[in-house]
Amino acid sequence: MPYFPIAKSEISGFGNSSKTSIVLVLFILLVIVVSTFSPVSTLPAEAPVFEAGSVDFTIVNNTSLGFFMYRFGGDWAQYPSDFTLQPNGGSTTVYVKTSSKSTRVDSYFYAYDPRFGIDPDQAGLIRVTMYYYPGGAFPPRAQFERVEITRPPISPINYRTSGRTLTFNNQ
């Protein structure tokens, strides 16, 4: 059997130096480790941050009427803090579930004269829709999507929103 000499091959590093190759590999590993373990936020500094689970909306009754939440539905995280909003300062908190998709909760109120109690045929009807958008291309947001007085109460009222707070007032 003839003898064929095996040629030796040398693996030359990047830039003809194995030290340069080692430095390059270590640099790449350093970049990977730093990017994995360093906290980086993609949200702008002014973007609201919502805790996982729910976002709360406050509804305040600064009218002379009583409000009673007779129905609510949608993507709620837990029961509202109160179903009855007393006149002149009563309030409730509604908890809208947060998730990777848009969620909303509808609350329906009777607005009634507290001296006479609730008469569903005579009481004012109010519908409030609260909306949560999880973000994506835009920062997440939570807002009152709709406030609708479907049947006016005996005393005229108006409302204003400020962030996640809705306040009803006498006119």
PDB file of C-alpha atoms in Angstrom:
ATOM      1  CA  MET A   1       0.000   0.000   0.000  1.00  0.00           C
ATOM      2  CA  PRO A   2       1.406   3.309  -0.980  1.00  0.00           C
ATOM      3  CA  TYR A   3       1.954   5.936   1.644  1.00  0.00           C
ATOM      4  CA  PHE A   4       0.263   9.284   1.119  1.00  0.00           C
ATOM      5  CA  PRO A   5       1.379  12.042   3.395  1.00  0.00           C
ATOM      6  CA  ILE A   6      -1.495  13.797   5.113  1.00  0.00           C
ATOM      7  CA  ALA A   7      -1.276  17.473   4.654  1.00  0.00           C
ATOM      8  CA  LYS A   8      -1.422  19.512   7.788  1.00  0.00           C
ATOM      9  CA  SER A   9      -3.860  22.325   7.693  1.00  0.00           C
ATOM     10  CA  GLU A  10      -3.788  25.214  10.038  1.00  0.00           C
ATOM     11  CA  ILE A  11      -6.920  27.049  10.973  1.00  0.00           C
ATOM     12  CA  SER A  12      -6.055  30.633  10.863  1.00  0.00           C
ATOM     13  CA  GLY A  13      -8.144  33.018  12.884  1.00  0.00           C
ATOM     14  CA  PHE A  14      -9.921  36.093  11.757  1.00  0.00           C
ATOM     15  CA  GLY A  15      -7.263  38.546  10.754  1.00  0.00           C
ATOM     16  CA  ASN A  16      -4.652  35.774  10.692  1.00  0.00           C
ATOM     17  CA  SER A  17      -4.590  35.586  14.466  1.00  0.00           C
ATOM     18  CA  SER A  18      -6.343  33.177  16.804  1.00  0.00           C
ATOM     19  CA  LYS A  19      -6.293  35.859  19.491  1.00  0.00           C
ATOM     20  CA  THR A  20      -8.445  38.096  17.328  1.00  0.00           C
ATOM     21  CA  SER A  21     -10.952  35.266  16.853  1.00  0.00           C
ATOM     22  CA  ILE A  22     -11.159  34.660  20.597  1.00  0.00           C
ATOM     23  CA  VAL A  23     -11.697  38.356  21.272  1.00  0.00           C
ATOM     24  CA  LEU A  24     -14.441  38.470  18.623  1.00  0.00           C
ATOM     25  CA  VAL A  25     -16.234  35.428  20.104  1.00  0.00           C
ATOM     26  CA  LEU A  26     -15.976  36.855  23.632  1.00  0.00           C
ATOM     27  CA  PHE A  27     -17.348  40.198  22.446  1.00  0.00           C
ATOM     28  CA  ILE A  28     -20.350  38.509  20.810  1.00  0.00           C
ATOM     29  CA  LEU A  29     -21.015  36.521  23.996  1.00  0.00           C
ATOM     30  CA  LEU A  30     -20.764  39.706  26.066  1.00  0.00           C
ATOM     31  CA  VAL A  31     -23.325  41.456  23.849  1.00  0.00           C
ATOM     32  CA  ILE A  32     -25.711  38.495  24.158  1.00  0.00           C
ATOM     33  CA  VAL A  33     -25.376  38.314  27.960  1.00  0.00           C
ATOM     34  CA  VAL A  34     -25.785  42.071  28.461  1.00  0.00           C
ATOM     35  CA  SER A  35     -28.829  42.278  26.184  1.00  0.00           C
ATOM     36  CA  THR A  36     -30.429  39.292  27.927  1.00  0.00           C
ATOM     37  CA  PHE A  37     -30.027  40.477  31.512  1.00  0.00           C
ATOM     38  CA  SER A  38     -30.251  44.248  31.266  1.00  0.00           C
ATOM     39  CA  PRO A  39     -33.704  45.805  31.793  1.00  0.00           C
ATOM     40  CA  VAL A  40     -34.710  47.625  28.637  1.00  0.00           C
ATOM     41  CA  SER A  41     -38.060  49.335  28.236  1.00  0.00           C
ATOM     42  CA  THR A  42     -39.540  49.956  24.818  1.00  0.00           C
ATOM     43  CA  LEU A  43     -42.268  52.204  26.248  1.00  0.00           C
ATOM     44  CA  PRO A  44     -41.826  55.961  26.212  1.00  0.00           C
ATOM     45  CA  ALA A  45     -41.257  57.512  29.639  1.00  0.00           C
ATOM     46  CA  GLU A  46     -44.739  59.065  29.749  1.00  0.00           C
ATOM     47  CA  ALA A  47     -46.577  55.841  28.889  1.00  0.00           C
ATOM     48  CA  PRO A  48     -48.934  54.626  31.638  1.00  0.00           C
ATOM     49  CA  VAL A  49     -48.041  51.347  33.276  1.00  0.00           C
ATOM     50  CA  PHE A  50     -50.895  49.047  34.283  1.00  0.00           C
ATOM     51  CA  GLU A  51     -50.472  46.242  36.757  1.00  0.00           C
ATOM     52  CA  ALA A  52     -51.178  42.787  35.462  1.00  0.00           C
ATOM     53  CA  GLY A  53     -54.752  41.724  36.048  1.00  0.00           C
ATOM     54  CA  SER A  54     -56.925  44.830  36.070  1.00  0.00           C
ATOM     55  CA  VAL A  55     -57.140  48.573  35.713  1.00  0.00           C
ATOM     56  CA  ASP A  56     -59.510  50.558  37.919  1.00  0.00           C
ATOM     57  CA  PHE A  57     -62.019  53.218  36.905  1.00  0.00           C
ATOM     58  CA  THR A  58     -63.651  55.504  39.476  1.00  0.00           C
ATOM     59  CA  ILE A  59     -67.197  56.824  39.109  1.00  0.00           C
ATOM     60  CA  VAL A  60     -68.173  59.680  41.450  1.00  0.00           C
ATOM     61  CA  ASN A  61     -71.716  60.940  42.125  1.00  0.00           C
ATOM     62  CA  ASN A  62     -71.689  64.650  43.048  1.00  0.00           C
ATOM     63  CA  THR A  63     -75.398  65.108  42.267  1.00  0.00           C
ATOM     64  CA  SER A  64     -78.420  65.320  44.549  1.00  0.00           C
ATOM     65  CA  LEU A  65     -79.609  61.991  43.088  1.00  0.00           C
ATOM     66  CA  GLY A  66     -78.835  58.467  44.158  1.00  0.00           C
ATOM     67  CA  PHE A  67     -77.205  56.126  41.642  1.00  0.00           C
ATOM     68  CA  PHE A  68     -77.670  52.374  41.663  1.00  0.00           C
ATOM     69  CA  MET A  69     -75.662  50.061  39.389  1.00  0.00           C
ATOM     70  CA  TYR A  70     -78.306  47.536  38.393  1.00  0.00           C
ATOM     71  CA  ARG A  71     -76.257  45.726  35.767  1.00  0.00           C
ATOM     72  CA  PHE A  72     -72.689  45.412  34.609  1.00  0.00           C
ATOM     73  CA  GLY A  73     -71.025  43.087  32.184  1.00  0.00           C
ATOM     74  CA  GLY A  74     -68.036  42.534  29.976  1.00  0.00           C
ATOM     75  CA  ASP A  75     -64.439  41.768  30.858  1.00  0.00           C
ATOM     76  CA  TRP A  76     -64.479  42.648  34.557  1.00  0.00           C
ATOM     77  CA  ALA A  77     -61.762  41.417  36.908  1.00  0.00           C
ATOM     78  CA  GLN A  78     -63.769  41.603  40.156  1.00  0.00           C
ATOM     79  CA  TYR A  79     -67.015  43.042  41.461  1.00  0.00           C
ATOM     80  CA  PRO A  80     -67.240  46.846  41.733  1.00  0.00           C
ATOM     81  CA  SER A  81     -66.394  48.300  45.123  1.00  0.00           C
ATOM     82  CA  ASP A  82     -70.010  49.483  45.570  1.00  0.00           C
ATOM     83  CA  PHE A  83     -73.272  49.170  43.641  1.00  0.00           C
ATOM     84  CA  THR A  84     -74.925  52.174  45.333  1.00  0.00           C
ATOM     85  CA  LEU A  85     -73.507  55.673  44.867  1.00  0.00           C
ATOM     86  CA  GLN A  86     -74.925  57.956  47.536  1.00  0.00           C
ATOM     87  CA  PRO A  87     -75.757  61.575  46.607  1.00  0.00           C
ATOM     88  CA  ASN A  88     -73.116  64.286  47.049  1.00  0.00           C
ATOM     89  CA  GLY A  89     -69.914  62.282  46.938  1.00  0.00           C
ATOM     90  CA  GLY A  90     -70.688  58.579  46.692  1.00  0.00           C
ATOM     91  CA  SER A  91     -68.326  56.631  44.471  1.00  0.00           C
ATOM     92  CA  THR A  92     -67.478  53.192  43.158  1.00  0.00           C
ATOM     93  CA  THR A  93     -64.503  51.580  41.503  1.00  0.00           C
ATOM     94  CA  VAL A  94     -64.966  49.289  38.509  1.00  0.00           C
ATOM     95  CA  TYR A  95     -62.142  46.863  37.716  1.00  0.00           C
ATOM     96  CA  VAL A  96     -61.590  46.158  34.014  1.00  0.00           C
ATOM     97  CA  LYS A  97     -59.581  43.064  33.182  1.00  0.00           C
ATOM     98  CA  THR A  98     -56.286  43.641  31.361  1.00  0.00           C
ATOM     99  CA  SER A  99     -55.033  41.149  28.822  1.00  0.00           C
ATOM    100  CA  SER A 100     -53.304  40.964  25.465  1.00  0.00           C
ATOM    101  CA  LYS A 101     -56.542  41.965  23.721  1.00  0.00           C
ATOM    102  CA  SER A 102     -58.840  44.965  24.101  1.00  0.00           C
ATOM    103  CA  THR A 103     -61.351  44.673  26.939  1.00  0.00           C
ATOM    104  CA  ARG A 104     -64.363  46.691  28.066  1.00  0.00           C
ATOM    105  CA  VAL A 105     -66.962  46.773  30.805  1.00  0.00           C
ATOM    106  CA  ASP A 106     -70.462  48.261  30.578  1.00  0.00           C
ATOM    107  CA  SER A 107     -72.122  49.562  33.758  1.00  0.00           C
ATOM    108  CA  TYR A 108     -75.792  50.551  33.846  1.00  0.00           C
ATOM    109  CA  PHE A 109     -77.161  52.897  36.510  1.00  0.00           C
ATOM    110  CA  TYR A 110     -80.531  54.081  37.734  1.00  0.00           C
ATOM    111  CA  ALA A 111     -80.399  57.773  38.732  1.00  0.00           C
ATOM    112  CA  TYR A 112     -83.245  58.338  41.193  1.00  0.00           C
ATOM    113  CA  ASP A 113     -84.538  60.754  43.808  1.00  0.00           C
ATOM    114  CA  PRO A 114     -83.369  59.229  47.112  1.00  0.00           C
ATOM    115  CA  ARG A 115     -86.461  60.571  48.935  1.00  0.00           C
ATOM    116  CA  PHE A 116     -88.726  58.260  46.948  1.00  0.00           C
ATOM    117  CA  GLY A 117     -86.543  55.227  46.239  1.00  0.00           C
ATOM    118  CA  ILE A 118     -85.899  53.503  42.932  1.00  0.00           C
ATOM    119  CA  ASP A 119     -88.751  53.289  40.455  1.00  0.00           C
ATOM    120  CA  PRO A 120     -87.271  51.610  37.333  1.00  0.00           C
ATOM    121  CA  ASP A 121     -90.001  53.159  35.160  1.00  0.00           C
ATOM    122  CA  GLN A 122     -89.221  56.715  36.321  1.00  0.00           C
ATOM    123  CA  ALA A 123     -85.507  56.667  37.175  1.00  0.00           C
ATOM    124  CA  GLY A 124     -82.932  58.090  34.816  1.00  0.00           C
ATOM    125  CA  LEU A 125     -80.892  55.519  32.903  1.00  0.00           C
ATOM    126  CA  ILE A 126     -77.156  55.894  32.431  1.00  0.00           C
ATOM    127  CA  ARG A 127     -74.760  53.619  30.579  1.00  0.00           C
ATOM    128  CA  VAL A 128     -71.000  53.872  31.114  1.00  0.00           C
ATOM    129  CA  THR A 129     -68.490  51.929  28.997  1.00  0.00           C
ATOM    130  CA  MET A 130     -64.892  51.598  30.191  1.00  0.00           C
ATOM    131  CA  TYR A 131     -62.238  50.466  27.713  1.00  0.00           C
ATOM    132  CA  TYR A 132     -58.727  49.027  28.003  1.00  0.00           C
ATOM    133  CA  TYR A 133     -56.375  48.834  24.994  1.00  0.00           C
ATOM    134  CA  PRO A 134     -53.234  46.740  25.636  1.00  0.00           C
ATOM    135  CA  GLY A 135     -50.966  48.592  23.269  1.00  0.00           C
ATOM    136  CA  GLY A 136     -48.812  47.101  20.590  1.00  0.00           C
ATOM    137  CA  ALA A 137     -47.672  49.781  18.179  1.00  0.00           C
ATOM    138  CA  PHE A 138     -48.981  52.376  20.648  1.00  0.00           C
ATOM    139  CA  PRO A 139     -48.726  52.518  24.465  1.00  0.00           C
ATOM    140  CA  PRO A 140     -51.519  50.867  26.466  1.00  0.00           C
ATOM    141  CA  ARG A 141     -54.426  53.081  27.433  1.00  0.00           C
ATOM    142  CA  ALA A 142     -57.527  52.929  29.587  1.00  0.00           C
ATOM    143  CA  GLN A 143     -60.380  55.353  29.093  1.00  0.00           C
ATOM    144  CA  PHE A 144     -64.100  55.935  29.354  1.00  0.00           C
ATOM    145  CA  GLU A 145     -65.299  54.966  25.905  1.00  0.00           C
ATOM    146  CA  ARG A 146     -68.936  56.028  26.279  1.00  0.00           C
ATOM    147  CA  VAL A 147     -71.108  57.863  28.792  1.00  0.00           C
ATOM    148  CA  GLU A 148     -74.703  57.819  27.649  1.00  0.00           C
ATOM    149  CA  ILE A 149     -77.718  59.231  29.483  1.00  0.00           C
ATOM    150  CA  THR A 150     -80.403  57.155  27.774  1.00  0.00           C
ATOM    151  CA  ARG A 151     -83.272  58.482  29.891  1.00  0.00           C
ATOM    152  CA  PRO A 152     -82.709  61.782  31.711  1.00  0.00           C
ATOM    153  CA  PRO A 153     -83.329  61.757  35.472  1.00  0.00           C
ATOM    154  CA  ILE A 154     -85.772  64.149  37.155  1.00  0.00           C
ATOM    155  CA  SER A 155     -82.959  66.620  37.912  1.00  0.00           C
ATOM    156  CA  PRO A 156     -80.681  67.594  35.022  1.00  0.00           C
ATOM    157  CA  ILE A 157     -77.116  66.334  35.378  1.00  0.00           C
ATOM    158  CA  ASN A 158     -73.889  66.541  33.431  1.00  0.00           C
ATOM    159  CA  TYR A 159     -70.553  64.767  33.670  1.00  0.00           C
ATOM    160  CA  ARG A 160     -66.854  65.191  33.063  1.00  0.00           C
ATOM    161  CA  THR A 161     -63.983  62.755  32.772  1.00  0.00           C
ATOM    162  CA  SER A 162     -60.438  63.169  33.953  1.00  0.00           C
ATOM    163  CA  GLY A 163     -58.197  60.210  33.226  1.00  0.00           C
ATOM    164  CA  ARG A 164     -59.899  57.158  34.692  1.00  0.00           C
ATOM    165  CA  THR A 165     -62.331  59.161  36.856  1.00  0.00           C
ATOM    166  CA  LEU A 166     -65.874  60.022  35.772  1.00  0.00           C
ATOM    167  CA  THR A 167     -67.755  62.609  37.851  1.00  0.00           C
ATOM    168  CA  PHE A 168     -71.486  63.335  37.614  1.00  0.00           C
ATOM    169  CA  ASN A 169     -72.645  66.818  38.715  1.00  0.00           C
ATOM    170  CA  ASN A 170     -75.917  68.765  38.962  1.00  0.00           C
ATOM    171  CA  GLN A 171     -76.442  71.214  36.111  1.00  0.00           C
TER     172      GLN A 171
END
